[in-house]
PDB file of C-alpha atoms in Angstrom:
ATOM      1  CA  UNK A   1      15.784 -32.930 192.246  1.00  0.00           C
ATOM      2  CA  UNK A   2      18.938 -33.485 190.491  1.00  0.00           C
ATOM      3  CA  UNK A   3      20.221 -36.799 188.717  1.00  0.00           C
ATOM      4  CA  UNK A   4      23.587 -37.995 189.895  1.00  0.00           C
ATOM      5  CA  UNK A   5      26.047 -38.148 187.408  1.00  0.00           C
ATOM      6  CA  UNK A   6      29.288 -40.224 186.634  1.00  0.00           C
ATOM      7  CA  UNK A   7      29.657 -43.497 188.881  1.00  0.00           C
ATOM      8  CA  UNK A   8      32.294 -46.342 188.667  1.00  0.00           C
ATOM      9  CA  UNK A   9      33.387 -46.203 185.329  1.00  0.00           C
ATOM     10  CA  UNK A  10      35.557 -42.937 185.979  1.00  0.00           C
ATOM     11  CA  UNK A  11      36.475 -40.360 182.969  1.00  0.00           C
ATOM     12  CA  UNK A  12      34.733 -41.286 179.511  1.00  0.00           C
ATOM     13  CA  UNK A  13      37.508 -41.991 177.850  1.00  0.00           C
ATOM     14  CA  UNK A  14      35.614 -41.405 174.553  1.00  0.00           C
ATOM     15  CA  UNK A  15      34.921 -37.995 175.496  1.00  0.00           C
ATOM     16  CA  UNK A  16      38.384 -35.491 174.755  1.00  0.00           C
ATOM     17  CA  UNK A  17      37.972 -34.493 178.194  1.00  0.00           C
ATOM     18  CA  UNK A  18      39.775 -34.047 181.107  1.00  0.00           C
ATOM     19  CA  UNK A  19      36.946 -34.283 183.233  1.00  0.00           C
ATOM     20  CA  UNK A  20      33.102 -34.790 182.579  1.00  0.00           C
ATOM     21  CA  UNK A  21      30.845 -31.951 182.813  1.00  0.00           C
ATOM     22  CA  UNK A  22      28.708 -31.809 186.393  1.00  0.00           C
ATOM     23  CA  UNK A  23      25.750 -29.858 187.494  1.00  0.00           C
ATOM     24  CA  UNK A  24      27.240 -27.243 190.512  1.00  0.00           C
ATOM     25  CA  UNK A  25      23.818 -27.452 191.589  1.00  0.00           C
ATOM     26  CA  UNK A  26      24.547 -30.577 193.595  1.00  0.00           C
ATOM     27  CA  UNK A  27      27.570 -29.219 195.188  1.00  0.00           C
ATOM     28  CA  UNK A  28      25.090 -26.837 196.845  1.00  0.00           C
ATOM     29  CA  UNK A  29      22.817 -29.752 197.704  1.00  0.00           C
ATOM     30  CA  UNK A  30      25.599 -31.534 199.080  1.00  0.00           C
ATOM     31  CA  UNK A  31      27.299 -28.161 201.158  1.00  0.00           C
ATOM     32  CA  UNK A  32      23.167 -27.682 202.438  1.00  0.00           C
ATOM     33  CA  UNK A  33      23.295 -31.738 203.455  1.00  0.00           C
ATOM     34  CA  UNK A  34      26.791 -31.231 204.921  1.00  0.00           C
ATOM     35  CA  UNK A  35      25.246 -28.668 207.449  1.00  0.00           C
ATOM     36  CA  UNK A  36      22.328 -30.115 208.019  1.00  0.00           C
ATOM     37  CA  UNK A  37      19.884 -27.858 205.563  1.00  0.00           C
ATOM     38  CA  UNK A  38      17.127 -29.387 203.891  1.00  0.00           C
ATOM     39  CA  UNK A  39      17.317 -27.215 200.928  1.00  0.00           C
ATOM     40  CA  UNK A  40      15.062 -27.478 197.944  1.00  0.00           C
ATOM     41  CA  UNK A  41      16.090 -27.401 194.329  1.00  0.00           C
ATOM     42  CA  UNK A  42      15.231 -23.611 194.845  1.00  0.00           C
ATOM     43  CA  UNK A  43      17.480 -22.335 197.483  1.00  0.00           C
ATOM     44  CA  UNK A  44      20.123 -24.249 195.550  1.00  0.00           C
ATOM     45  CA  UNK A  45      19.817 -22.528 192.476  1.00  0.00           C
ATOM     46  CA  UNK A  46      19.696 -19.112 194.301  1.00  0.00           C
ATOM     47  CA  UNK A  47      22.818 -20.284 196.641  1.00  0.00           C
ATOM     48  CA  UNK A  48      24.513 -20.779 193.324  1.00  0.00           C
ATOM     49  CA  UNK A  49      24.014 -17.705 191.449  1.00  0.00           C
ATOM     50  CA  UNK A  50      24.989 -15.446 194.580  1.00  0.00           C
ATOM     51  CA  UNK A  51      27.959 -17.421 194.766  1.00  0.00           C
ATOM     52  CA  UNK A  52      28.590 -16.329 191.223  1.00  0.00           C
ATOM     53  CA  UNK A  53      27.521 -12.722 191.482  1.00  0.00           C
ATOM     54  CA  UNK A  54      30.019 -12.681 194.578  1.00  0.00           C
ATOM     55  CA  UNK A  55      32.847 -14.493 192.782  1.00  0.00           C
ATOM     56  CA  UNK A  56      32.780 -11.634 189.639  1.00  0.00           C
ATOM     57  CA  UNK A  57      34.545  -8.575 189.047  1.00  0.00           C
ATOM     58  CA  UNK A  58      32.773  -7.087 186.622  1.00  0.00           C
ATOM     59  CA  UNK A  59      30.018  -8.578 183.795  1.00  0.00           C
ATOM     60  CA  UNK A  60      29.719  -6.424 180.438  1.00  0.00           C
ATOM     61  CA  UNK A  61      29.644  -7.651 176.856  1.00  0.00           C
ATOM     62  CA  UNK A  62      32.465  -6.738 174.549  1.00  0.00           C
ATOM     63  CA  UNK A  63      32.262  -3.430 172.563  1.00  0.00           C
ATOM     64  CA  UNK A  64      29.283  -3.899 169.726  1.00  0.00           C
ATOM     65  CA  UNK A  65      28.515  -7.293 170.738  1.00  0.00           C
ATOM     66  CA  UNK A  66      24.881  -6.348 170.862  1.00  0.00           C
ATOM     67  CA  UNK A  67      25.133  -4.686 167.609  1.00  0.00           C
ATOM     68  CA  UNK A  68      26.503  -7.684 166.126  1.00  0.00           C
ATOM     69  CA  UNK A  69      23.886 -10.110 167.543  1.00  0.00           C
ATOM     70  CA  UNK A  70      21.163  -7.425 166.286  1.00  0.00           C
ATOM     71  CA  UNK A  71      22.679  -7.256 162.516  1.00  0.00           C
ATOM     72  CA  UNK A  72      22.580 -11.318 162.391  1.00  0.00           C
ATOM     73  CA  UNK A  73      19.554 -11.270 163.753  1.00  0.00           C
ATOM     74  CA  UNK A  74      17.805  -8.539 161.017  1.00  0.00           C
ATOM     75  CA  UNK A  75      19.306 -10.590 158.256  1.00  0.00           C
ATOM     76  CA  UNK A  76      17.482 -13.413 159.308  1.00  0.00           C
ATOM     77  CA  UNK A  77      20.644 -15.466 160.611  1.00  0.00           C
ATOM     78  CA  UNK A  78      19.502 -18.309 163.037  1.00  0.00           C
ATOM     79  CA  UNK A  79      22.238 -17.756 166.739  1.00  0.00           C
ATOM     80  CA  UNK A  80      22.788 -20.271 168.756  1.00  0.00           C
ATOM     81  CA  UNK A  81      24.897 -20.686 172.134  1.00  0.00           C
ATOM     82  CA  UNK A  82      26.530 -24.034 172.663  1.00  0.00           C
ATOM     83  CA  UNK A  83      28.809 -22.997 175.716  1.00  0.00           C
ATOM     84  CA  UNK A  84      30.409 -25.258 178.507  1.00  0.00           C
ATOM     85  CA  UNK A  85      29.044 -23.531 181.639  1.00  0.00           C
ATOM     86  CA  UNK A  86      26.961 -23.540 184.571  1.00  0.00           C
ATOM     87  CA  UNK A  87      23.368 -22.968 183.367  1.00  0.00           C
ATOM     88  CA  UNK A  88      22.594 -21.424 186.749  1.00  0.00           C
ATOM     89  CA  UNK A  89      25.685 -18.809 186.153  1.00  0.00           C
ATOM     90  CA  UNK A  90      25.300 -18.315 182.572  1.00  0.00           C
ATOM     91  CA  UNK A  91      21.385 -18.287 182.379  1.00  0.00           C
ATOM     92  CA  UNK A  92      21.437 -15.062 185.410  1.00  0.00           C
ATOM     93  CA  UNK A  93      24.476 -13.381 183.452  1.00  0.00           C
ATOM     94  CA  UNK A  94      22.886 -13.571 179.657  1.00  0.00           C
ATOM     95  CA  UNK A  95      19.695 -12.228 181.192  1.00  0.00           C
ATOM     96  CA  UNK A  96      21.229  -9.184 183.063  1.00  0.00           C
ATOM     97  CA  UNK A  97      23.241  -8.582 179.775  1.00  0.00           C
ATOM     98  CA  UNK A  98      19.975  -8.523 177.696  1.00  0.00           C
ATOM     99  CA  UNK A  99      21.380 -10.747 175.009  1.00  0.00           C
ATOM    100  CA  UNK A 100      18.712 -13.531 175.919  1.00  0.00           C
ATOM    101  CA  UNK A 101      16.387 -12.718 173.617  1.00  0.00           C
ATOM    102  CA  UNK A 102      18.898 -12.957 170.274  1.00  0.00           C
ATOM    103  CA  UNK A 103      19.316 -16.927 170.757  1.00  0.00           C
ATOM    104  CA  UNK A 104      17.269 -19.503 168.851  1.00  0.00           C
ATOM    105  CA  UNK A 105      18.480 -21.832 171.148  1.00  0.00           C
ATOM    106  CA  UNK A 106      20.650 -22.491 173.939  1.00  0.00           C
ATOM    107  CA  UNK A 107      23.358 -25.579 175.276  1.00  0.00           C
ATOM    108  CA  UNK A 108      24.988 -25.397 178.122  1.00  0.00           C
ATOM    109  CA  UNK A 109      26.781 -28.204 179.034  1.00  0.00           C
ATOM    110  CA  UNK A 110      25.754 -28.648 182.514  1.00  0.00           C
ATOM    111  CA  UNK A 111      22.378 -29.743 181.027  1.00  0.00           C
ATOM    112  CA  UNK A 112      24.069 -32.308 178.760  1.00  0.00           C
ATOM    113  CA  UNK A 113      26.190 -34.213 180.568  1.00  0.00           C
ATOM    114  CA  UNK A 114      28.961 -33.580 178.189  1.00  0.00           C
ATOM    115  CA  UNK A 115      31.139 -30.275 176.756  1.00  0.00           C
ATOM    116  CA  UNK A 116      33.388 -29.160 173.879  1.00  0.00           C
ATOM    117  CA  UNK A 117      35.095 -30.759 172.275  1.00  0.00           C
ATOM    118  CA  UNK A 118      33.367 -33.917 172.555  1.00  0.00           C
ATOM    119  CA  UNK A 119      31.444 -33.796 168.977  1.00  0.00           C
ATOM    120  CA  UNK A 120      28.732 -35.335 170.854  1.00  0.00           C
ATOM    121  CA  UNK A 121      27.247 -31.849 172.626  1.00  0.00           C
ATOM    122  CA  UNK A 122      27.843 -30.415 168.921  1.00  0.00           C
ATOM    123  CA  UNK A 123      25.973 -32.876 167.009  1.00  0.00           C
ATOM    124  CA  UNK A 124      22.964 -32.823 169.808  1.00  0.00           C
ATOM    125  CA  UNK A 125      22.888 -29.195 168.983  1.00  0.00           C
ATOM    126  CA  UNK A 126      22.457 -29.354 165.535  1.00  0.00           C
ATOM    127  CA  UNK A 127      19.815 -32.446 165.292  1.00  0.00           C
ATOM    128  CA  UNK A 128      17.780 -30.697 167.841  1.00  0.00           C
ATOM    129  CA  UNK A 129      17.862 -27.068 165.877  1.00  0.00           C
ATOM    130  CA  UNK A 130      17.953 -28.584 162.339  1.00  0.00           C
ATOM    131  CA  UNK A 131      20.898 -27.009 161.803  1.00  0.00           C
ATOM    132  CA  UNK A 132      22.756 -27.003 157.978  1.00  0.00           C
ATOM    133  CA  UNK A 133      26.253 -27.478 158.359  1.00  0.00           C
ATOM    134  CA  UNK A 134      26.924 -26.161 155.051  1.00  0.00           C
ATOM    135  CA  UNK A 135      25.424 -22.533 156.276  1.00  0.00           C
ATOM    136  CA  UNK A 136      26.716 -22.820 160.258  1.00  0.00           C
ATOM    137  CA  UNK A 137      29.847 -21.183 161.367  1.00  0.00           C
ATOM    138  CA  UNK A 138      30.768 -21.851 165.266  1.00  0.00           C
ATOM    139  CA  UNK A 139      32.386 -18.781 166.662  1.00  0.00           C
ATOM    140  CA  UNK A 140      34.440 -18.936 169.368  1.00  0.00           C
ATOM    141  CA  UNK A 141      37.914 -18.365 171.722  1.00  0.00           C
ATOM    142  CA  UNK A 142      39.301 -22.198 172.436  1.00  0.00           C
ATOM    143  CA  UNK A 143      41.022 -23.563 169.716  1.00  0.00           C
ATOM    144  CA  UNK A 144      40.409 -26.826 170.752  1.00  0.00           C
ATOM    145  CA  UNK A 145      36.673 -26.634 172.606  1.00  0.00           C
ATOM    146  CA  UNK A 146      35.597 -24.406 170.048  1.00  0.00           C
ATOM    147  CA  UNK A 147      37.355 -24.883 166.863  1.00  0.00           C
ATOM    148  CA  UNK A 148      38.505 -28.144 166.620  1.00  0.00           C
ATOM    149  CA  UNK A 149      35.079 -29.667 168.323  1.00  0.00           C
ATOM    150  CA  UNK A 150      33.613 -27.801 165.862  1.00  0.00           C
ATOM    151  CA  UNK A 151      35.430 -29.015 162.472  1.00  0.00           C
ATOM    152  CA  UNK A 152      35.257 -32.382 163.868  1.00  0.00           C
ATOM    153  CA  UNK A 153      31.706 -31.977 163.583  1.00  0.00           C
ATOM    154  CA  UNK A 154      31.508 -30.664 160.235  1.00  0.00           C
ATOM    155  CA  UNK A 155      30.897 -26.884 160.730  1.00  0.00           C
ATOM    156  CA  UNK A 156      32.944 -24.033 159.177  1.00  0.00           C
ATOM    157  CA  UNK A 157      34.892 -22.240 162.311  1.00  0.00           C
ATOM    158  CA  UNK A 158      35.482 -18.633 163.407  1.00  0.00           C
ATOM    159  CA  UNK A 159      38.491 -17.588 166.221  1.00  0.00           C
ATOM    160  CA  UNK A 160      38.645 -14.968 167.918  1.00  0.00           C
ATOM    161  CA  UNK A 161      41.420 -14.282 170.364  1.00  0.00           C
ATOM    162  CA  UNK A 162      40.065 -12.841 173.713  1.00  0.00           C
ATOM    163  CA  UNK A 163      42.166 -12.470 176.885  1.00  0.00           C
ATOM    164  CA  UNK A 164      40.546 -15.360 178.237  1.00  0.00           C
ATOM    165  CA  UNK A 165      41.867 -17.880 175.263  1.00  0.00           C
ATOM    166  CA  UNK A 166      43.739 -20.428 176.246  1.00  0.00           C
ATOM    167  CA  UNK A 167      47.553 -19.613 175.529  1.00  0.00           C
ATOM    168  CA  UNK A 168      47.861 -21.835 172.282  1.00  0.00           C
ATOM    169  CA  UNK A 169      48.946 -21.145 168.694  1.00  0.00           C
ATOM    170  CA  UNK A 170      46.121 -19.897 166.273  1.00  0.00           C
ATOM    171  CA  UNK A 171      44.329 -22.846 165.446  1.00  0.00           C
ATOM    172  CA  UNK A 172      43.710 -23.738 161.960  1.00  0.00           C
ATOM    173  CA  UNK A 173      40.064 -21.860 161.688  1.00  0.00           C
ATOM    174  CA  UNK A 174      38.372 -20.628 158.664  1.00  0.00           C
ATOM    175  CA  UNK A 175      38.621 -17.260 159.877  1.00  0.00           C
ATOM    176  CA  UNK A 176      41.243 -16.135 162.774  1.00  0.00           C
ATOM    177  CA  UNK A 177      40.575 -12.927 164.227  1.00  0.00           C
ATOM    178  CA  UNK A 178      44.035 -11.815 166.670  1.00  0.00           C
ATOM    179  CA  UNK A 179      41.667 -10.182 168.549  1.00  0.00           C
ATOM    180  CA  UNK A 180      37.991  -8.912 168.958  1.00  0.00           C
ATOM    181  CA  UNK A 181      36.822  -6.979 165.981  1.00  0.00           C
ATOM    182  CA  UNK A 182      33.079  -6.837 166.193  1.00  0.00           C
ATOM    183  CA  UNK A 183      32.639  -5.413 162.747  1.00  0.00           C
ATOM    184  CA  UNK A 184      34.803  -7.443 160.835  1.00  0.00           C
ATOM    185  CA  UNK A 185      33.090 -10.567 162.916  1.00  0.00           C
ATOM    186  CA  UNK A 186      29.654  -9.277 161.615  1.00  0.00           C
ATOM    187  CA  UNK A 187      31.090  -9.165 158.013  1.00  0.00           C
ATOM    188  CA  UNK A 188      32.544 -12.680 158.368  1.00  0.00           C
ATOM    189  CA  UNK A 189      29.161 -13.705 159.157  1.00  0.00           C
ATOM    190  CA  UNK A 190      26.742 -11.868 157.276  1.00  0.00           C
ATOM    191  CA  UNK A 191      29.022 -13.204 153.970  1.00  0.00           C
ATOM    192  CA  UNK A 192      28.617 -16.872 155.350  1.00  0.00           C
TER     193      UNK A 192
END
């Protein structure tokens, strides 16, 4: 059902990371075992994402996100998600959103045993896609995750400050956005 992860060797110390990525699908599995459920890979998945839809406030995209995605996408631009998350949380949430569709591809790093920064989950991203380096810009709100896992791996770099950002200094992007600006992001990206 799911492959066990980690083992005796502890945190990967070649990683950048506090702690390696898991799959919250076999915390279910084990909370089912603990009580004596036999539960399937399917009744964990679903346990999962109700825990999720319980745990939120609120889901909506920011104001002309879709917009955005749909000008990059009529120019032809190639968008690709490369997000550390919980594919059973983020898979349910980018579906309800609608924004699904406007991906080329999608890497979540529950599925790859590894998360930003480690230039590892970038570099699997862009072998697997083809992607040039020279005409990718990663967007994102972590100055380190995002930015730095990003340069590291050869890619120009976008920040945008969000209220979820980690409370750091502006990191040293090629673009730094003090806050979201959909337009001027489209701009950014349409010139790249």
């Amino acid at each position: 059902m799911y492959k066990k992860r980690g083992g005796k060797g502890g945190i990967r110390k070649d990683a950048h990371e506090a702690y390696p990525e898991i799959q919250i699908e076999e915390v279910f599995l084990a909370l089912f075992k603990e009580k004596g459920v036999n539960a399937d890979e399917v009744l964990v998945r679903h346990a999962g994402q109700f825990f999720r839809i319980l745990s939120i406030d609120h889901l909506r995209l920011y104001d002309g996100t879709e917009e955005m995605l749909s000008a990059l996408k009529s120019s032809g631009k190639k968008i690709y998600l490369l997000s550390n998350a919980q594919k059973i949380f983020t898979e349910y949430e980018m579906n309800a959103l609608g924004i699904t569709p406007y991906f080329d591809g999608i890497f979540i790093s529950s599925e790859h045993e590894r998360k930003k920064p480690d230039v590892r989950f970038f570099e699997k991203l862009i072998h697997t896609y083809g992607i040039d380096r020279d005409r990718a810009v990663m967007v994102g709100n972590d100055g380190v995750c995002d930015i730095e896992g990003a340069k590291k791996a050869g890619l120009a770099t976008l920040y945008v400050k969000t209220e979820i950002s980690p409370k750091e200094e502006l990191p040293k992007a090629d673009h730094v956005l003090d806050k979201i600006n959909t337009k001027l992001m489209t701009q950014i990206l349409l010139a790249e």
